[in-house]
Amino acid sequence: MKKIVSFVLTTAAVTLSVPAAAQFAKPEDAVKYRKSAMFLMQQNFGRVGAMASGKVPFDAKIAAESAAVAEFMSKLPWPAYIAGTDKGDTRAKPEIWKEPAKFKDYADKMQAEMSKLAAAAKAGNLDAIKTAVTATGGACQNCHDDFRKD
Amino acid sequence: MKKIVSFVLTTAAVTLSVPAAAQFAKPEDAVKYRKSAMFLMQQNFGRVGAMASGKVPFDAKIAAESAAVAEFMSKLPWPAYIAGTDKGDTRAKPEIWKEPAKFKDYADKMQAEMSKLAAAAKAGNLDAIKTAVTATGGACQNCHDDFRKD
């Protein structure tokens, strides 16, 4: 358990190769945990994305705060992909557990892009935000394409 | 919108008196947002609580990280209590919108207690963690008693 939970706040947070079930009372909690983090990430990323695309006016303060929350959330889901949780109320594909290195690579890349976005938003640079939103969105999509059911 | 979302990362984050709907595409998103943050908070607080009660062995690193996540989450739900979201998949009581000052007071107190817990956990002091877990749990319960349906 120590080994797992200690990864929660680190960037390289995918812990597919070690038994992580101990930190969740039941498998449904693990599913809900990662879905909750993903939803909060998506909502906050979406606010910045709406500014990047011009859908809503750019507000540097909101962008910085939203991107910071999205970055925090990007680190949380991974220890919750415990074995056997491709069932139930989830769109996680079994491939996550069949190709853990690829999944970890995608997850790491998304976190790295999200951190760049948070840095751009903190700096208040809209052009840099636009670039980072595109890169981050692509990193999300890559993983969803291969590891999430439609 | 600016006024609302800018509160996301501040401690005094209850914004019941201003129209916050703009930051959510639909009311269900606001409900899901606050429930997601509450769940992530509960899971992480629970890990520290289990150590405080002796259910699981004390691990200073896990306690500190879990308490830090719980503290972060404690700041997020409040802007999502937008008007009209006592309906649907929620246990939020209508009293939240009838007694906003009381609700804000409870929310503020919970955040303050959770911050004390995070500080105690960061310091690695199990006795201080125990005290803070009890105080934080009480602050959660006070609000649930009055503002959450069974």
mmCIF file of C-alpha atoms in Angstrom:
data_model
loop_
_atom_site.group_PDB
_atom_site.id
_atom_site.type_symbol
_atom_site.label_atom_id
_atom_site.label_comp_id
_atom_site.label_asym_id
_atom_site.label_seq_id
_atom_site.Cartn_x
_atom_site.Cartn_y
_atom_site.Cartn_z
ATOM 1 C CA MET A 1 0.000 0.000 0.000
ATOM 2 C CA LYS A 2 2.809 2.374 0.889
ATOM 3 C CA LYS A 3 4.388 1.992 -2.502
ATOM 4 C CA ILE A 4 1.155 2.770 -4.292
ATOM 5 C CA VAL A 5 -0.365 5.664 -2.460
ATOM 6 C CA SER A 6 2.941 7.461 -2.323
ATOM 7 C CA PHE A 7 2.677 7.811 -6.077
ATOM 8 C CA VAL A 8 -0.536 9.780 -5.905
ATOM 9 C CA LEU A 9 1.181 13.124 -6.124
ATOM 10 C CA THR A 10 4.042 12.177 -8.370
ATOM 11 C CA THR A 11 4.095 12.532 -12.109
ATOM 12 C CA ALA A 12 5.021 8.970 -12.949
ATOM 13 C CA ALA A 13 1.900 7.759 -11.291
ATOM 14 C CA VAL A 14 0.901 4.692 -13.261
ATOM 15 C CA THR A 15 1.248 1.723 -10.972
ATOM 16 C CA LEU A 16 -0.225 -1.016 -13.064
ATOM 17 C CA SER A 17 2.439 -3.552 -12.241
ATOM 18 C CA VAL A 18 1.897 -3.534 -8.490
ATOM 19 C CA PRO A 19 -1.153 -4.577 -6.490
ATOM 20 C CA ALA A 20 -2.897 -1.357 -5.621
ATOM 21 C CA ALA A 21 -6.246 -2.630 -4.419
ATOM 22 C CA ALA A 22 -5.420 -2.028 -0.772
ATOM 23 C CA GLN A 23 -6.014 1.692 -1.013
ATOM 24 C CA PHE A 24 -9.621 1.255 -2.171
ATOM 25 C CA ALA A 25 -12.286 -0.423 -0.074
ATOM 26 C CA LYS A 26 -13.860 -1.913 -3.195
ATOM 27 C CA PRO A 27 -13.241 -1.977 -6.950
ATOM 28 C CA GLU A 28 -16.158 0.401 -7.582
ATOM 29 C CA ASP A 29 -14.377 3.005 -5.474
ATOM 30 C CA ALA A 30 -11.322 2.780 -7.711
ATOM 31 C CA VAL A 31 -13.483 3.281 -10.808
ATOM 32 C CA LYS A 32 -15.290 6.210 -9.215
ATOM 33 C CA TYR A 33 -11.985 7.686 -8.048
ATOM 34 C CA ARG A 34 -10.408 7.840 -11.489
ATOM 35 C CA LYS A 35 -13.663 8.970 -13.121
ATOM 36 C CA SER A 36 -14.036 11.769 -10.585
ATOM 37 C CA ALA A 37 -10.500 12.997 -11.212
ATOM 38 C CA MET A 38 -10.978 12.748 -14.976
ATOM 39 C CA PHE A 39 -14.233 14.710 -14.794
ATOM 40 C CA LEU A 40 -12.726 17.495 -12.702
ATOM 41 C CA MET A 41 -9.777 17.582 -15.084
ATOM 42 C CA GLN A 42 -12.026 17.738 -18.141
ATOM 43 C CA GLN A 43 -14.167 20.509 -16.693
ATOM 44 C CA ASN A 44 -11.182 22.665 -15.832
ATOM 45 C CA PHE A 45 -9.306 21.890 -19.017
ATOM 46 C CA GLY A 46 -12.504 22.709 -20.904
ATOM 47 C CA ARG A 47 -12.618 26.200 -19.400
ATOM 48 C CA VAL A 48 -9.133 26.916 -20.662
ATOM 49 C CA GLY A 49 -9.923 25.257 -23.981
ATOM 50 C CA ALA A 50 -12.962 27.490 -24.440
ATOM 51 C CA MET A 51 -10.714 30.511 -24.027
ATOM 52 C CA ALA A 52 -8.103 29.118 -26.378
ATOM 53 C CA SER A 53 -10.691 28.583 -29.094
ATOM 54 C CA GLY A 54 -12.229 32.006 -28.557
ATOM 55 C CA LYS A 55 -15.548 30.583 -27.385
ATOM 56 C CA VAL A 56 -15.283 32.615 -24.195
ATOM 57 C CA PRO A 57 -13.190 35.732 -23.574
ATOM 58 C CA PHE A 58 -9.679 35.132 -22.292
ATOM 59 C CA ASP A 59 -9.350 35.727 -18.589
ATOM 60 C CA ALA A 60 -5.808 35.145 -17.395
ATOM 61 C CA LYS A 61 -6.762 34.564 -13.763
ATOM 62 C CA ILE A 62 -9.455 32.011 -14.525
ATOM 63 C CA ALA A 63 -7.219 30.308 -17.081
ATOM 64 C CA ALA A 64 -4.352 30.022 -14.597
ATOM 65 C CA GLU A 65 -6.567 28.678 -11.820
ATOM 66 C CA SER A 66 -8.423 26.233 -14.055
ATOM 67 C CA ALA A 67 -5.208 24.945 -15.602
ATOM 68 C CA ALA A 68 -3.691 24.507 -12.136
ATOM 69 C CA VAL A 69 -6.674 22.408 -11.052
ATOM 70 C CA ALA A 70 -6.518 20.383 -14.278
ATOM 71 C CA GLU A 71 -2.795 19.773 -13.725
ATOM 72 C CA PHE A 72 -3.427 18.583 -10.174
ATOM 73 C CA MET A 73 -6.162 16.236 -11.393
ATOM 74 C CA SER A 74 -3.962 14.852 -14.170
ATOM 75 C CA LYS A 75 -1.803 13.176 -11.522
ATOM 76 C CA LEU A 76 -4.584 11.423 -9.618
ATOM 77 C CA PRO A 77 -6.337 8.768 -11.738
ATOM 78 C CA TRP A 78 -3.503 6.319 -12.343
ATOM 79 C CA PRO A 79 -3.233 4.348 -9.112
ATOM 80 C CA ALA A 80 -6.958 3.664 -9.474
ATOM 81 C CA TYR A 81 -6.489 1.508 -12.570
ATOM 82 C CA ILE A 82 -6.256 -1.588 -10.431
ATOM 83 C CA ALA A 83 -6.539 -5.061 -11.894
ATOM 84 C CA GLY A 84 -10.072 -6.222 -12.590
ATOM 85 C CA THR A 85 -11.605 -2.771 -12.881
ATOM 86 C CA ASP A 86 -12.419 -2.958 -16.565
ATOM 87 C CA LYS A 87 -15.874 -4.047 -15.415
ATOM 88 C CA GLY A 88 -18.832 -2.129 -14.082
ATOM 89 C CA ASP A 89 -19.537 1.552 -14.666
ATOM 90 C CA THR A 90 -16.428 2.251 -16.698
ATOM 91 C CA ARG A 91 -15.347 2.734 -20.271
ATOM 92 C CA ALA A 92 -11.834 1.509 -19.542
ATOM 93 C CA LYS A 93 -10.786 -1.064 -22.133
ATOM 94 C CA PRO A 94 -9.097 -4.314 -21.053
ATOM 95 C CA GLU A 95 -6.161 -3.164 -23.195
ATOM 96 C CA ILE A 96 -5.114 -0.909 -20.300
ATOM 97 C CA TRP A 97 -4.019 -4.004 -18.407
ATOM 98 C CA LYS A 98 -2.724 -5.796 -21.477
ATOM 99 C CA GLU A 99 -0.489 -2.953 -22.641
ATOM 100 C CA PRO A 100 0.526 -1.241 -19.397
ATOM 101 C CA ALA A 101 3.710 0.303 -20.801
ATOM 102 C CA LYS A 102 1.811 1.964 -23.635
ATOM 103 C CA PHE A 103 -0.898 3.156 -21.271
ATOM 104 C CA LYS A 104 1.712 4.571 -18.891
ATOM 105 C CA ASP A 105 3.440 6.298 -21.785
ATOM 106 C CA TYR A 106 0.190 7.977 -22.836
ATOM 107 C CA ALA A 107 -0.609 8.917 -19.255
ATOM 108 C CA ASP A 108 2.860 10.379 -18.729
ATOM 109 C CA LYS A 109 2.657 12.380 -21.938
ATOM 110 C CA MET A 110 -0.733 13.806 -21.022
ATOM 111 C CA GLN A 111 0.565 14.862 -17.620
ATOM 112 C CA ALA A 112 3.617 16.475 -19.186
ATOM 113 C CA GLU A 113 1.458 18.410 -21.673
ATOM 114 C CA MET A 114 -0.950 19.455 -18.936
ATOM 115 C CA SER A 115 1.960 20.775 -16.892
ATOM 116 C CA LYS A 116 3.110 22.814 -19.890
ATOM 117 C CA LEU A 117 -0.401 24.183 -20.189
ATOM 118 C CA ALA A 118 -0.455 25.111 -16.509
ATOM 119 C CA ALA A 119 2.875 26.903 -16.935
ATOM 120 C CA ALA A 120 1.629 28.782 -20.003
ATOM 121 C CA ALA A 121 -1.562 29.760 -18.204
ATOM 122 C CA LYS A 122 0.358 30.863 -15.136
ATOM 123 C CA ALA A 123 2.455 33.075 -17.391
ATOM 124 C CA GLY A 124 -0.735 34.476 -18.923
ATOM 125 C CA ASN A 125 0.470 33.913 -22.480
ATOM 126 C CA LEU A 126 -2.566 33.207 -24.670
ATOM 127 C CA ASP A 127 -0.537 32.063 -27.671
ATOM 128 C CA ALA A 128 1.362 29.595 -25.527
ATOM 129 C CA ILE A 129 -1.930 28.491 -23.966
ATOM 130 C CA LYS A 130 -3.395 27.814 -27.413
ATOM 131 C CA THR A 131 -0.406 25.678 -28.379
ATOM 132 C CA ALA A 132 -0.525 23.804 -25.087
ATOM 133 C CA VAL A 133 -4.287 23.235 -25.254
ATOM 134 C CA THR A 134 -3.906 21.628 -28.666
ATOM 135 C CA ALA A 135 -1.050 19.416 -27.493
ATOM 136 C CA THR A 136 -2.843 18.439 -24.293
ATOM 137 C CA GLY A 137 -6.094 17.726 -26.087
ATOM 138 C CA GLY A 138 -4.193 15.509 -28.492
ATOM 139 C CA ALA A 139 -2.585 13.636 -25.612
ATOM 140 C CA CYS A 140 -6.014 13.059 -24.027
ATOM 141 C CA GLN A 141 -7.416 11.883 -27.340
ATOM 142 C CA ASN A 142 -4.575 9.453 -28.063
ATOM 143 C CA CYS A 143 -5.305 7.609 -24.857
ATOM 144 C CA HIS A 144 -9.084 7.731 -25.271
ATOM 145 C CA ASP A 145 -8.792 6.373 -28.806
ATOM 146 C CA ASP A 146 -6.834 3.322 -27.728
ATOM 147 C CA PHE A 147 -7.930 2.722 -24.155
ATOM 148 C CA ARG A 148 -11.471 4.050 -23.730
ATOM 149 C CA LYS A 149 -14.635 2.535 -25.116
ATOM 150 C CA ASP A 150 -16.854 4.830 -27.203
ATOM 151 C CA MET B 1 -18.127 34.166 -14.704
ATOM 152 C CA LYS B 2 -14.818 35.750 -13.837
ATOM 153 C CA LYS B 3 -15.922 36.493 -10.319
ATOM 154 C CA ILE B 4 -17.002 32.909 -9.770
ATOM 155 C CA VAL B 5 -14.286 30.815 -11.242
ATOM 156 C CA SER B 6 -11.603 32.955 -9.700
ATOM 157 C CA PHE B 7 -12.793 31.663 -6.351
ATOM 158 C CA VAL B 8 -12.062 28.082 -7.227
ATOM 159 C CA LEU B 9 -8.683 28.054 -5.529
ATOM 160 C CA THR B 10 -9.427 30.396 -2.658
ATOM 161 C CA THR B 11 -10.445 29.283 0.770
ATOM 162 C CA ALA B 12 -13.587 31.409 1.033
ATOM 163 C CA ALA B 13 -15.013 29.654 -1.957
ATOM 164 C CA VAL B 14 -18.730 29.623 -1.375
ATOM 165 C CA THR B 15 -20.306 31.835 -3.970
ATOM 166 C CA LEU B 16 -23.953 31.189 -3.431
ATOM 167 C CA SER B 17 -24.982 34.794 -3.775
ATOM 168 C CA VAL B 18 -23.763 35.252 -7.344
ATOM 169 C CA PRO B 19 -24.912 33.552 -10.531
ATOM 170 C CA ALA B 20 -22.372 30.859 -11.192
ATOM 171 C CA ALA B 21 -24.119 28.819 -13.843
ATOM 172 C CA ALA B 22 -21.940 30.189 -16.641
ATOM 173 C CA GLN B 23 -19.002 27.991 -15.704
ATOM 174 C CA PHE B 24 -20.994 24.788 -16.153
ATOM 175 C CA ALA B 25 -22.518 23.715 -19.442
ATOM 176 C CA LYS B 26 -25.499 22.230 -17.623
ATOM 177 C CA PRO B 27 -26.776 21.881 -14.041
ATOM 178 C CA GLU B 28 -25.912 18.157 -13.996
ATOM 179 C CA ASP B 29 -22.278 19.080 -14.562
ATOM 180 C CA ALA B 30 -22.318 21.279 -11.465
ATOM 181 C CA VAL B 31 -23.773 18.425 -9.398
ATOM 182 C CA LYS B 32 -21.230 15.977 -10.783
ATOM 183 C CA TYR B 33 -18.423 18.484 -10.190
ATOM 184 C CA ARG B 34 -19.079 18.932 -6.494
ATOM 185 C CA LYS B 35 -19.780 15.218 -5.973
ATOM 186 C CA SER B 36 -16.518 14.302 -7.694
ATOM 187 C CA ALA B 37 -14.529 16.683 -5.501
ATOM 188 C CA MET B 38 -16.338 15.436 -2.377
ATOM 189 C CA PHE B 39 -15.623 11.814 -3.289
ATOM 190 C CA LEU B 40 -11.926 12.424 -3.904
ATOM 191 C CA MET B 41 -11.796 14.354 -0.640
ATOM 192 C CA GLN B 42 -13.542 11.574 1.279
ATOM 193 C CA GLN B 43 -11.294 8.878 -0.149
ATOM 194 C CA ASN B 44 -8.115 10.741 0.751
ATOM 195 C CA PHE B 45 -9.399 11.917 4.115
ATOM 196 C CA GLY B 46 -10.446 8.325 4.782
ATOM 197 C CA ARG B 47 -6.903 7.080 4.249
ATOM 198 C CA VAL B 48 -5.619 9.478 6.885
ATOM 199 C CA GLY B 49 -8.562 8.688 9.135
ATOM 200 C CA ALA B 50 -7.791 4.980 8.937
ATOM 201 C CA MET B 51 -4.277 5.714 10.175
ATOM 202 C CA ALA B 52 -5.530 8.006 12.917
ATOM 203 C CA SER B 53 -7.857 5.324 14.231
ATOM 204 C CA GLY B 54 -5.195 2.630 14.012
ATOM 205 C CA LYS B 55 -7.054 0.650 11.350
ATOM 206 C CA VAL B 56 -4.001 0.800 9.114
ATOM 207 C CA PRO B 57 -0.384 1.421 10.156
ATOM 208 C CA PHE B 58 0.715 5.051 10.185
ATOM 209 C CA ASP B 59 2.739 5.999 7.136
ATOM 210 C CA ALA B 60 3.847 9.605 7.272
ATOM 211 C CA LYS B 61 4.392 9.943 3.529
ATOM 212 C CA ILE B 62 1.010 8.536 2.551
ATOM 213 C CA ALA B 63 -0.687 10.563 5.266
ATOM 214 C CA ALA B 64 0.920 13.785 4.060
ATOM 215 C CA GLU B 65 0.087 13.148 0.425
ATOM 216 C CA SER B 66 -3.465 12.038 1.098
ATOM 217 C CA ALA B 67 -4.129 14.994 3.380
ATOM 218 C CA ALA B 68 -2.713 17.359 0.749
ATOM 219 C CA VAL B 69 -5.089 15.946 -1.866
ATOM 220 C CA ALA B 70 -8.004 16.172 0.566
ATOM 221 C CA GLU B 71 -7.123 19.794 1.337
ATOM 222 C CA PHE B 72 -6.995 20.644 -2.360
ATOM 223 C CA MET B 73 -10.385 18.986 -2.894
ATOM 224 C CA SER B 74 -11.915 20.797 0.067
ATOM 225 C CA LYS B 75 -11.682 24.053 -1.884
ATOM 226 C CA LEU B 76 -13.369 22.883 -5.065
ATOM 227 C CA PRO B 77 -17.036 21.995 -4.506
ATOM 228 C CA TRP B 78 -18.472 25.371 -3.488
ATOM 229 C CA PRO B 79 -18.876 27.269 -6.762
ATOM 230 C CA ALA B 80 -20.803 24.242 -8.026
ATOM 231 C CA TYR B 81 -23.688 24.817 -5.608
ATOM 232 C CA ILE B 82 -25.484 26.896 -8.186
ATOM 233 C CA ALA B 83 -29.150 27.776 -7.858
ATOM 234 C CA GLY B 84 -31.564 25.047 -8.860
ATOM 235 C CA THR B 85 -29.180 22.159 -8.311
ATOM 236 C CA ASP B 86 -31.013 20.624 -5.390
ATOM 237 C CA LYS B 87 -32.644 18.402 -8.004
ATOM 238 C CA GLY B 88 -31.446 15.330 -9.846
ATOM 239 C CA ASP B 89 -28.714 12.981 -8.688
ATOM 240 C CA THR B 90 -27.866 14.855 -5.517
ATOM 241 C CA ARG B 91 -28.449 14.691 -1.798
ATOM 242 C CA ALA B 92 -28.090 18.454 -1.425
ATOM 243 C CA LYS B 93 -30.950 19.850 0.649
ATOM 244 C CA PRO B 94 -32.808 22.983 -0.481
ATOM 245 C CA GLU B 95 -31.669 24.525 2.821
ATOM 246 C CA ILE B 96 -28.270 25.149 1.205
ATOM 247 C CA TRP B 97 -29.859 27.912 -0.834
ATOM 248 C CA LYS B 98 -32.158 29.077 1.953
ATOM 249 C CA GLU B 99 -29.406 29.463 4.541
ATOM 250 C CA PRO B 100 -26.364 30.389 2.451
ATOM 251 C CA ALA B 101 -24.520 32.140 5.290
ATOM 252 C CA LYS B 102 -24.785 29.068 7.517
ATOM 253 C CA PHE B 103 -23.731 26.781 4.675
ATOM 254 C CA LYS B 104 -20.758 29.014 3.882
ATOM 255 C CA ASP B 105 -19.796 29.049 7.537
ATOM 256 C CA TYR B 106 -19.805 25.246 7.676
ATOM 257 C CA ALA B 107 -17.885 25.036 4.406
ATOM 258 C CA ASP B 108 -15.292 27.529 5.611
ATOM 259 C CA LYS B 109 -14.845 25.688 8.893
ATOM 260 C CA MET B 110 -14.371 22.365 7.148
ATOM 261 C CA GLN B 111 -11.731 23.861 4.864
ATOM 262 C CA ALA B 112 -9.938 25.409 7.824
ATOM 263 C CA GLU B 113 -9.916 22.096 9.698
ATOM 264 C CA MET B 114 -8.765 20.227 6.596
ATOM 265 C CA SER B 115 -5.884 22.689 6.213
ATOM 266 C CA LYS B 116 -4.889 22.074 9.818
ATOM 267 C CA LEU B 117 -4.956 18.349 9.099
ATOM 268 C CA ALA B 118 -2.780 18.820 6.024
ATOM 269 C CA ALA B 119 -0.304 20.835 8.104
ATOM 270 C CA ALA B 120 -0.235 18.170 10.836
ATOM 271 C CA ALA B 121 0.238 15.424 8.260
ATOM 272 C CA LYS B 122 3.005 17.370 6.519
ATOM 273 C CA ALA B 123 4.733 17.683 9.877
ATOM 274 C CA GLY B 124 4.333 13.939 10.375
ATOM 275 C CA ASN B 125 2.888 14.323 13.864
ATOM 276 C CA LEU B 126 0.470 11.447 14.504
ATOM 277 C CA ASP B 127 -0.996 12.963 17.667
ATOM 278 C CA ALA B 128 -1.709 16.223 15.841
ATOM 279 C CA ILE B 129 -3.146 14.213 12.941
ATOM 280 C CA LYS B 130 -5.520 12.391 15.300
ATOM 281 C CA THR B 131 -6.757 15.659 16.764
ATOM 282 C CA ALA B 132 -7.180 17.187 13.318
ATOM 283 C CA VAL B 133 -8.959 14.131 11.903
ATOM 284 C CA THR B 134 -11.517 14.316 14.689
ATOM 285 C CA ALA B 135 -12.048 18.040 14.178
ATOM 286 C CA THR B 136 -12.283 17.709 10.409
ATOM 287 C CA GLY B 137 -14.634 14.754 10.603
ATOM 288 C CA GLY B 138 -16.849 16.773 12.909
ATOM 289 C CA ALA B 139 -16.856 19.697 10.488
ATOM 290 C CA CYS B 140 -17.873 17.362 7.638
ATOM 291 C CA GLN B 141 -20.606 15.836 9.783
ATOM 292 C CA ASN B 142 -22.063 19.181 10.900
ATOM 293 C CA CYS B 143 -22.681 20.133 7.307
ATOM 294 C CA HIS B 144 -23.960 16.714 6.280
ATOM 295 C CA ASP B 145 -26.393 16.694 9.214
ATOM 296 C CA ASP B 146 -27.986 19.963 8.220
ATOM 297 C CA PHE B 147 -27.517 20.160 4.476
ATOM 298 C CA ARG B 148 -27.358 16.630 3.099
ATOM 299 C CA LYS B 149 -30.225 14.200 2.764
ATOM 300 C CA ASP B 150 -29.778 10.770 4.333
#
